[in-house]
Short mmCIF file of C-alpha atoms in Angstrom, two decimals:
data_model
loop_
_atom_site.label_atom_id
_atom_site.label_comp_id
_atom_site.label_asym_id
_atom_site.label_seq_id
_atom_site.Cartn_x
_atom_site.Cartn_y
_atom_site.Cartn_z
CA MET K 1 20.19 -11.37 -0.17
CA GLN K 2 18.91 -8.46 -2.26
CA THR K 3 20.98 -5.27 -2.60
CA ILE K 4 18.92 -2.07 -2.55
CA SER K 5 19.86 1.61 -2.85
CA VAL K 6 17.54 4.46 -1.89
CA PRO K 7 17.20 8.12 -2.99
CA GLY K 8 19.19 10.88 -1.30
CA ASP K 9 18.20 12.13 2.13
CA LYS K 10 15.41 14.73 1.98
CA SER K 11 16.39 16.59 5.15
CA ILE K 12 20.01 16.98 4.07
CA SER K 13 19.02 17.98 0.51
CA HIS K 14 16.74 20.79 1.74
CA ARG K 15 19.47 22.23 3.93
CA ALA K 16 22.19 21.99 1.29
CA LEU K 17 20.09 23.94 -1.22
CA MET K 18 19.44 26.70 1.34
CA LEU K 19 22.94 26.98 2.84
CA ALA K 20 25.03 26.70 -0.34
CA PRO K 21 24.03 30.23 -1.53
CA LEU K 22 25.40 31.67 1.75
CA ALA K 23 28.89 30.20 1.20
CA HIS K 24 31.76 31.91 -0.62
CA GLY K 25 32.62 29.80 -3.64
CA THR K 26 31.02 27.04 -5.68
CA SER K 27 29.18 24.30 -3.80
CA ARG K 28 28.95 20.91 -5.50
CA ILE K 29 26.14 18.59 -4.45
CA THR K 30 25.38 15.15 -5.84
CA GLY K 31 22.60 12.70 -5.03
CA CYS K 32 19.94 15.22 -3.97
CA ALA K 33 16.57 13.71 -3.11
CA PRO K 34 14.46 13.55 -6.29
CA GLY K 35 10.98 13.99 -4.79
CA ALA K 36 8.51 16.86 -5.05
CA ASP K 37 9.37 18.21 -1.57
CA VAL K 38 13.00 18.97 -2.41
CA ALA K 39 11.92 20.23 -5.85
CA SER K 40 9.78 22.80 -3.97
CA THR K 41 12.88 24.01 -2.12
CA ALA K 42 14.91 24.21 -5.33
CA GLU K 43 12.23 26.26 -7.08
CA ALA K 44 11.89 28.51 -4.04
CA MET K 45 15.63 29.24 -4.00
CA LYS K 46 15.55 30.04 -7.73
CA SER K 47 12.74 32.53 -7.12
CA LEU K 48 14.98 34.19 -4.50
CA GLY K 49 17.71 34.75 -7.10
CA VAL K 50 19.81 31.59 -6.72
CA GLU K 51 21.16 29.89 -9.85
CA ILE K 52 21.23 26.10 -9.56
CA ARG K 53 23.17 24.42 -12.37
CA GLU K 54 22.69 20.75 -13.22
CA VAL K 55 25.95 18.87 -13.79
CA GLY K 56 25.97 15.29 -15.04
CA ASP K 57 23.29 12.82 -14.04
CA SER K 58 22.75 13.83 -10.42
CA GLY K 59 25.01 16.80 -9.73
CA LEU K 60 24.22 20.41 -8.84
CA GLU K 61 26.43 23.48 -8.59
CA ILE K 62 25.58 26.69 -6.72
CA ASP K 63 27.81 29.77 -6.67
CA GLY K 64 27.86 31.98 -3.60
CA PRO K 65 27.47 34.22 -1.85
CA VAL K 66 24.13 35.21 -3.35
CA ARG K 67 22.32 38.43 -2.49
CA LEU K 68 18.79 37.10 -2.16
CA VAL K 69 16.01 39.11 -3.81
CA SER K 70 12.30 39.53 -3.16
CA PRO K 71 10.43 37.12 -5.47
CA ALA K 72 7.91 38.47 -7.97
CA ALA K 73 5.22 35.99 -6.88
CA PRO K 74 4.33 33.97 -3.76
CA ILE K 75 6.61 31.01 -3.13
CA ASP K 76 4.78 27.69 -3.47
CA CYS K 77 6.14 25.26 -0.87
CA GLY K 78 3.90 22.48 -2.16
CA ASN K 79 3.45 19.81 0.52
CA SER K 80 6.82 20.43 2.20
CA GLY K 81 6.74 21.62 5.80
CA THR K 82 10.54 21.65 5.88
CA THR K 83 10.61 24.07 2.94
CA ALA K 84 8.08 26.42 4.56
CA ARG K 85 9.59 26.49 8.05
CA LEU K 86 13.26 26.73 7.09
CA LEU K 87 12.58 29.34 4.41
CA THR K 88 10.69 31.45 6.95
CA GLY K 89 13.89 31.61 8.99
CA LEU K 90 16.16 32.18 5.98
CA ILE K 91 14.01 35.04 4.64
CA ALA K 92 13.58 36.58 8.11
CA GLY K 93 17.33 37.25 8.21
CA GLN K 94 17.49 38.91 4.79
CA PRO K 95 16.39 42.46 3.78
CA ILE K 96 13.71 41.04 1.47
CA THR K 97 9.98 40.35 1.48
CA ALA K 98 8.33 37.11 0.38
CA THR K 99 5.01 35.34 0.78
CA LEU K 100 5.10 31.62 1.51
CA ASP K 101 2.18 29.37 0.63
CA GLY K 102 1.51 25.68 0.03
CA ASP K 103 -1.07 23.09 -0.85
CA GLU K 104 -4.22 22.39 1.17
CA SER K 105 -2.45 19.90 3.43
CA LEU K 106 0.46 22.25 4.19
CA ARG K 107 -1.95 25.11 4.93
CA ARG K 108 -3.37 23.01 7.77
CA ARG K 109 -0.01 22.44 9.43
CA PRO K 110 1.18 24.75 12.24
CA MET K 111 3.75 27.48 11.66
CA GLY K 112 3.35 29.31 14.96
CA ARG K 113 6.37 27.76 16.65
CA VAL K 114 8.61 29.25 13.95
CA VAL K 115 6.78 32.57 13.62
CA GLU K 116 6.77 33.57 17.30
CA PRO K 117 10.54 33.56 18.03
CA LEU K 118 11.32 35.21 14.68
CA ARG K 119 8.84 37.99 15.41
CA ALA K 120 10.43 38.42 18.85
CA ALA K 121 13.79 38.86 17.09
CA GLY K 122 12.41 41.65 14.88
CA ALA K 123 11.06 39.96 11.74
CA ALA K 124 7.73 41.22 10.40
CA ILE K 125 5.55 38.19 9.66
CA GLU K 126 1.91 38.56 8.65
CA GLU K 127 -0.51 35.64 8.56
CA ARG K 128 -2.63 35.97 5.43
CA GLY K 129 -4.96 33.12 6.41
CA GLU K 130 -5.74 31.36 9.69
CA PRO K 131 -3.59 32.28 12.74
CA GLY K 132 -0.39 30.26 12.82
CA ARG K 133 -0.89 28.87 9.31
CA LEU K 134 0.21 29.56 5.75
CA PRO K 135 0.16 31.76 3.77
CA LEU K 136 2.71 33.98 5.52
CA ALA K 137 4.13 37.30 4.33
CA VAL K 138 7.68 37.59 5.70
CA SER K 139 9.64 40.87 5.73
CA GLY K 140 13.16 40.23 6.94
CA GLY K 141 16.27 42.14 7.92
CA GLY K 142 17.15 44.23 10.97
CA LEU K 143 17.05 41.30 13.38
CA ARG K 144 18.16 41.45 16.99
CA ALA K 145 20.24 38.74 18.63
CA ILE K 146 18.18 35.54 18.95
CA ARG K 147 17.89 33.83 22.33
CA TYR K 148 15.23 31.16 22.64
CA GLU K 149 14.27 28.07 24.62
CA LEU K 150 12.44 25.61 22.42
CA PRO K 151 9.21 24.29 24.00
CA VAL K 152 10.00 20.83 22.59
CA ALA K 153 12.97 19.42 20.72
CA GLY K 154 12.51 20.24 17.05
CA ALA K 155 14.96 20.21 14.14
CA GLN K 156 12.94 22.52 11.88
CA LEU K 157 12.45 25.28 14.47
CA LYS K 158 16.07 25.07 15.59
CA SER K 159 17.25 25.23 11.97
CA ALA K 160 14.99 28.16 11.11
CA LEU K 161 16.50 30.21 13.95
CA LEU K 162 20.06 29.31 12.92
CA PHE K 163 19.29 30.25 9.30
CA ALA K 164 17.84 33.58 10.43
CA GLY K 165 20.96 34.35 12.47
CA LEU K 166 23.27 33.49 9.57
CA GLY K 167 21.33 35.61 7.08
CA GLY K 168 20.85 38.49 9.49
CA SER K 169 24.41 38.44 10.88
CA VAL K 170 23.21 38.20 14.47
CA PRO K 171 24.26 35.69 17.14
CA VAL K 172 21.92 32.85 18.04
CA ALA K 173 21.58 31.03 21.37
CA VAL K 174 19.10 28.18 21.48
CA PHE K 175 18.30 25.67 24.21
CA GLU K 176 16.67 22.43 23.09
CA PRO K 177 15.04 20.36 25.89
CA GLY K 178 15.89 17.08 24.15
CA HIS K 179 17.70 15.84 21.07
CA SER K 180 16.36 16.27 17.56
CA ARG K 181 18.00 15.71 14.18
CA ASP K 182 21.29 17.58 13.88
CA HIS K 183 21.71 17.75 10.08
CA THR K 184 21.87 21.56 10.19
CA GLU K 185 24.55 21.56 12.87
CA ARG K 186 26.70 19.01 11.04
CA MET K 187 26.44 20.89 7.76
CA LEU K 188 27.27 24.25 9.35
CA LEU K 189 30.32 22.79 11.07
CA ALA K 190 31.47 21.28 7.77
CA MET K 191 31.17 24.77 6.26
CA GLY K 192 33.28 26.31 9.04
CA ALA K 193 30.52 28.11 10.95
CA PRO K 194 31.40 29.13 14.55
CA LEU K 195 28.78 26.86 16.10
CA LYS K 196 29.22 25.54 19.63
CA MET K 197 27.16 22.77 21.22
CA GLU K 198 26.91 21.83 24.90
CA GLU K 199 25.01 18.96 26.50
CA VAL K 200 22.84 20.21 29.36
CA GLY K 201 20.91 17.56 31.26
CA ASN K 202 18.72 15.75 28.74
CA GLY K 203 18.95 18.68 26.33
CA ARG K 204 21.43 20.66 24.31
CA ARG K 205 22.49 24.30 24.16
CA LEU K 206 23.57 25.74 20.79
CA ARG K 207 25.41 28.99 20.20
CA LEU K 208 26.13 30.43 16.77
CA ASP K 209 28.47 33.45 16.88
CA LEU K 210 29.10 35.89 14.06
CA PRO K 211 31.42 34.23 11.52
CA GLU K 212 34.95 35.63 11.42
CA ARG K 213 35.51 33.99 8.03
CA PRO K 214 33.16 33.27 5.13
CA LEU K 215 31.35 29.95 5.07
CA ARG K 216 33.16 27.32 3.01
CA PRO K 217 31.28 25.92 0.01
CA LEU K 218 29.83 22.44 0.27
CA SER K 219 31.33 19.37 -1.35
CA LEU K 220 28.60 16.87 -0.59
CA HIS K 221 27.27 13.56 -1.81
CA VAL K 222 23.88 13.29 -0.11
CA PRO K 223 23.63 9.96 1.75
CA GLY K 224 20.71 7.63 1.07
CA ASP K 225 17.57 8.62 2.98
CA PHE K 226 17.26 6.50 6.12
CA SER K 227 13.49 7.03 6.30
CA SER K 228 13.18 5.60 2.78
CA ALA K 229 15.48 2.70 3.67
CA ALA K 230 13.25 1.90 6.67
CA PHE K 231 10.52 0.52 4.41
CA TRP K 232 12.86 -1.99 2.79
CA ILE K 233 14.40 -2.92 6.15
CA ALA K 234 10.88 -3.63 7.40
CA LEU K 235 10.12 -5.73 4.33
CA ALA K 236 13.26 -7.79 4.94
CA VAL K 237 12.47 -8.28 8.64
CA LEU K 238 8.93 -9.41 7.80
CA GLY K 239 10.23 -11.94 5.30
CA GLY K 240 9.37 -10.13 2.08
CA CYS K 241 12.93 -10.14 0.66
CA GLY K 242 13.75 -13.83 0.80
CA SER K 243 16.90 -14.30 2.86
CA GLY K 244 17.14 -10.57 3.57
CA ALA K 245 18.26 -7.22 2.17
CA ARG K 246 21.38 -5.07 2.12
CA LEU K 247 20.82 -1.30 1.94
CA THR K 248 23.88 0.52 0.59
CA GLY K 249 25.12 4.09 1.07
CA VAL K 250 22.51 5.00 3.69
CA GLY K 251 22.85 7.93 6.10
CA LEU K 252 23.56 6.61 9.61
CA ASN K 253 23.16 9.83 11.58
CA PRO K 254 22.47 8.70 15.18
CA GLY K 255 19.53 11.12 15.34
CA ARG K 256 17.85 9.22 12.49
CA THR K 257 18.52 5.57 13.24
CA GLY K 258 16.29 5.05 16.28
CA PHE K 259 14.22 2.73 14.08
CA LEU K 260 17.07 0.20 14.16
CA ARG K 261 17.08 0.30 17.95
CA VAL K 262 13.35 -0.43 17.94
CA LEU K 263 13.75 -3.38 15.59
CA LYS K 264 16.59 -4.85 17.64
CA ALA K 265 14.49 -4.48 20.80
CA MET K 266 11.68 -6.36 19.01
CA GLY K 267 14.13 -9.17 18.23
CA ALA K 268 15.04 -8.37 14.61
CA ARG K 269 18.40 -9.25 13.06
CA ILE K 270 20.15 -6.00 11.99
CA HIS K 271 23.81 -5.31 11.11
CA THR K 272 25.38 -1.98 10.10
CA THR K 273 28.75 -1.30 8.45
CA SER K 274 30.37 2.14 8.36
CA ALA K 275 31.56 3.57 5.04
CA GLY K 276 32.90 6.94 6.27
CA GLU K 277 31.35 10.40 6.23
CA SER K 278 30.04 12.99 3.77
CA ALA K 279 30.08 16.63 4.98
CA GLY K 280 29.93 15.43 8.57
CA GLU K 281 27.18 12.85 7.97
CA PRO K 282 28.02 9.19 8.72
CA VAL K 283 27.25 6.81 5.85
CA GLY K 284 27.17 3.03 5.65
CA ASP K 285 25.33 -0.17 4.78
CA ILE K 286 22.52 -1.94 6.64
CA GLU K 287 21.74 -5.65 6.48
CA ALA K 288 18.42 -7.06 7.72
CA GLY K 289 17.04 -10.58 7.62
CA PRO K 290 13.72 -12.28 8.39
CA LEU K 291 13.00 -13.14 12.01
CA GLU K 292 9.90 -13.32 14.20
CA VAL K 293 9.52 -10.04 16.09
CA LYS K 294 7.83 -9.40 19.43
CA GLY K 295 5.64 -6.55 20.65
CA LEU K 296 7.31 -3.74 22.55
CA LYS K 297 6.46 -0.77 24.76
CA LEU K 298 8.36 2.07 23.12
CA PRO K 299 9.83 4.57 25.62
CA ALA K 300 8.52 8.12 25.05
CA GLU K 301 12.06 9.49 25.04
CA TRP K 302 12.74 7.56 21.83
CA MET K 303 10.06 9.46 19.92
CA PRO K 304 12.09 12.44 18.58
CA GLU K 305 14.23 9.96 16.59
CA LEU K 306 11.25 7.92 15.37
CA LEU K 307 8.41 10.16 14.22
CA ASP K 308 8.91 9.51 10.50
CA GLU K 309 9.15 5.76 11.09
CA ILE K 310 6.07 5.31 13.30
CA PRO K 311 3.82 4.33 10.34
CA ILE K 312 6.11 1.45 9.33
CA ILE K 313 6.70 0.51 12.99
CA ALA K 314 2.92 0.26 13.40
CA CYS K 315 2.70 -2.05 10.38
CA ILE K 316 5.51 -4.24 11.77
CA ALA K 317 3.71 -4.29 15.13
CA SER K 318 0.58 -5.61 13.44
CA ARG K 319 2.60 -8.76 12.56
CA ALA K 320 4.53 -9.05 15.84
CA VAL K 321 3.85 -11.51 18.64
CA GLY K 322 2.13 -9.62 21.46
CA ILE K 323 1.17 -5.99 22.02
CA THR K 324 3.10 -2.91 20.92
CA VAL K 325 2.50 0.34 22.81
CA ILE K 326 3.49 3.70 21.29
CA ARG K 327 3.24 6.79 23.54
CA GLY K 328 4.71 10.30 23.50
CA ALA K 329 4.02 10.72 19.79
CA SER K 330 1.46 13.57 19.83
CA GLU K 331 3.54 15.42 17.20
CA LEU K 332 2.23 12.85 14.71
CA ARG K 333 -1.13 14.62 14.76
CA LEU K 334 0.54 17.62 13.06
CA LYS K 335 2.11 15.83 10.09
CA GLU K 336 0.88 15.47 6.48
CA SER K 337 -2.14 13.79 8.07
CA ASP K 338 -3.13 13.16 11.67
CA ARG K 339 -0.95 10.07 11.57
CA ILE K 340 -2.24 8.64 14.84
CA ALA K 341 -5.87 8.77 13.71
CA THR K 342 -5.02 7.70 10.15
CA LEU K 343 -2.94 4.71 11.28
CA CYS K 344 -5.53 3.53 13.79
CA SER K 345 -8.51 3.85 11.46
CA ASN K 346 -6.67 1.93 8.74
CA MET K 347 -5.53 -0.78 11.13
CA SER K 348 -9.12 -1.28 12.25
CA ALA K 349 -10.31 -1.34 8.62
CA LEU K 350 -7.85 -4.19 7.94
CA GLY K 351 -8.98 -6.15 10.98
CA VAL K 352 -6.02 -5.34 13.23
CA LYS K 353 -6.84 -4.74 16.90
CA CYS K 354 -5.71 -1.15 17.51
CA VAL K 355 -6.58 1.32 20.28
CA GLU K 356 -6.08 5.03 19.55
CA LEU K 357 -4.54 7.05 22.41
CA ASP K 358 -4.12 10.80 22.74
CA ASP K 359 -0.38 10.53 22.08
CA GLY K 360 -0.06 7.17 20.37
CA MET K 361 -1.65 3.74 20.01
CA GLU K 362 -1.72 0.13 21.18
CA ILE K 363 -1.52 -2.57 18.51
CA VAL K 364 -2.16 -6.28 18.99
CA GLY K 365 -0.02 -8.26 16.58
CA SER K 366 -1.16 -11.31 14.64
CA GLY K 367 -0.14 -13.40 11.67
CA ALA K 368 -3.72 -13.42 10.36
CA PRO K 369 -4.20 -12.36 6.72
CA ARG K 370 -5.27 -8.73 6.26
CA SER K 371 -7.37 -7.26 3.50
CA GLY K 372 -9.10 -3.97 2.83
CA ARG K 373 -8.65 -0.47 1.47
CA VAL K 374 -6.26 2.01 3.07
CA ARG K 375 -7.17 5.71 3.11
CA THR K 376 -3.85 7.54 3.03
CA GLU K 377 -5.24 11.08 3.52
CA GLY K 378 -2.58 12.07 1.00
CA ASP K 379 0.22 11.03 3.38
CA HIS K 380 3.19 9.42 1.62
CA ARG K 381 4.47 7.53 4.65
CA ILE K 382 1.06 5.99 5.33
CA ALA K 383 0.90 4.83 1.71
CA MET K 384 4.36 3.24 1.73
CA ALA K 385 3.98 1.60 5.14
CA PHE K 386 0.74 -0.17 4.24
CA ALA K 387 2.14 -1.03 0.80
CA ILE K 388 4.91 -2.99 2.55
CA LEU K 389 2.33 -4.76 4.71
CA GLY K 390 0.26 -5.53 1.62
CA THR K 391 3.08 -7.46 -0.08
CA LEU K 392 3.19 -10.18 2.59
CA PRO K 393 1.68 -13.57 1.75
CA GLY K 394 -2.05 -13.76 2.40
CA ASN K 395 -2.56 -9.99 2.55
CA ASP K 396 -4.67 -8.10 0.02
CA ILE K 397 -4.43 -4.36 0.70
CA GLU K 398 -5.45 -1.58 -1.68
CA ILE K 399 -3.88 1.91 -1.36
CA ASP K 400 -6.33 4.68 -2.30
CA ASP K 401 -3.71 7.27 -3.35
CA ARG K 402 -0.49 5.84 -4.74
CA ALA K 403 0.60 9.14 -6.29
CA CYS K 404 1.16 10.86 -2.91
CA VAL K 405 4.40 8.86 -2.57
CA ASP K 406 6.05 11.06 -5.20
CA VAL K 407 6.69 13.87 -2.70
CA SER K 408 9.47 11.78 -1.16
CA TYR K 409 10.13 8.62 -3.17
CA PRO K 410 9.51 8.70 -6.93
CA GLY K 411 9.88 5.19 -8.31
CA PHE K 412 8.83 3.49 -5.06
CA TRP K 413 6.10 1.39 -6.64
CA GLU K 414 8.35 0.20 -9.45
CA ARG K 415 11.10 -0.74 -6.97
CA LEU K 416 8.58 -2.54 -4.77
CA ALA K 417 7.40 -4.58 -7.76
CA GLU K 418 11.01 -5.52 -8.61
CA ILE K 419 11.78 -6.64 -5.07
#
């Protein structure tokens, strides 16, 4: 059985870099995600007046609290939607002005869901390009109390509103009609924020009151990124790691591990072992071994926990016995690429029977050899998912853009070659 470690969690790394400057004292963070997306957040925070010191091989220190300043030039968010959306909230709460921009792909992704509630709370946000898209000029400060019902469950929108309330010293009340990733909530609670959560039906109500005490600094080792681990888990399940693989030090946040539930429902052999917590985030090891998997109709209510893993689930489904049906995943059309269209067109190009649906796809699995060229549309998860499929015996798959993987997983290709 092969032992594999993965880079730090992107979602947690973004949030740590943005929240540490709001704490009173020195935050110490190790194991931050090394990809270009988190680097965009780090550079953005530096442009806002935050000093980030490198300590040792993988450590960072940030002193707080920091009085954020208006940057001299537009902030380049690169390809990172998390950077753009969370920073919009953070800046909206501060008495500063900043313009947020990104690459061509990020400029196509929607920002309206974040912009509208922040404008309603008093932030001045000007779209410098197409409506609801980057670049955005954000003038913050002077916010009113934030009360908002999210149209759909969404971790980035929820987090942006909480960041705005923290920076603007106004209370926040948010209702989420489902459950999305709760990394922001866990980190705020670890820092002593007066955040209350209440389950309401299938959703959740959050309330952030004005802090009576300063936020505590972070002492955080970022867990391994579960979405990165998913590719190696898939490789093990499909028989590409010999007797199996053991992923160590991986984040096991229940809002992120829906992929394991899918694999178990398809008949895969998965075992997890807890190794404690880091700043409120559960951490542990995952073992996966080769086993024939069966097609599955994925319930739509599972989708909020699965969106990042749908590309690799689709590739597993192409090797499963029977038909896999994915519905309720329309959000995939708003990612780095239109992931539904990109997945289906590539499946067809490789000879896999795949039907594109408005909110998902149907895939007919087969053990037949697959060959062809995958068009990633610059999407890192598409590239990595089909790379895993391409390693299986009999398959000959070419990836058109290997470099796009660097936004989330530098060193992926070298690790894949080793395994």
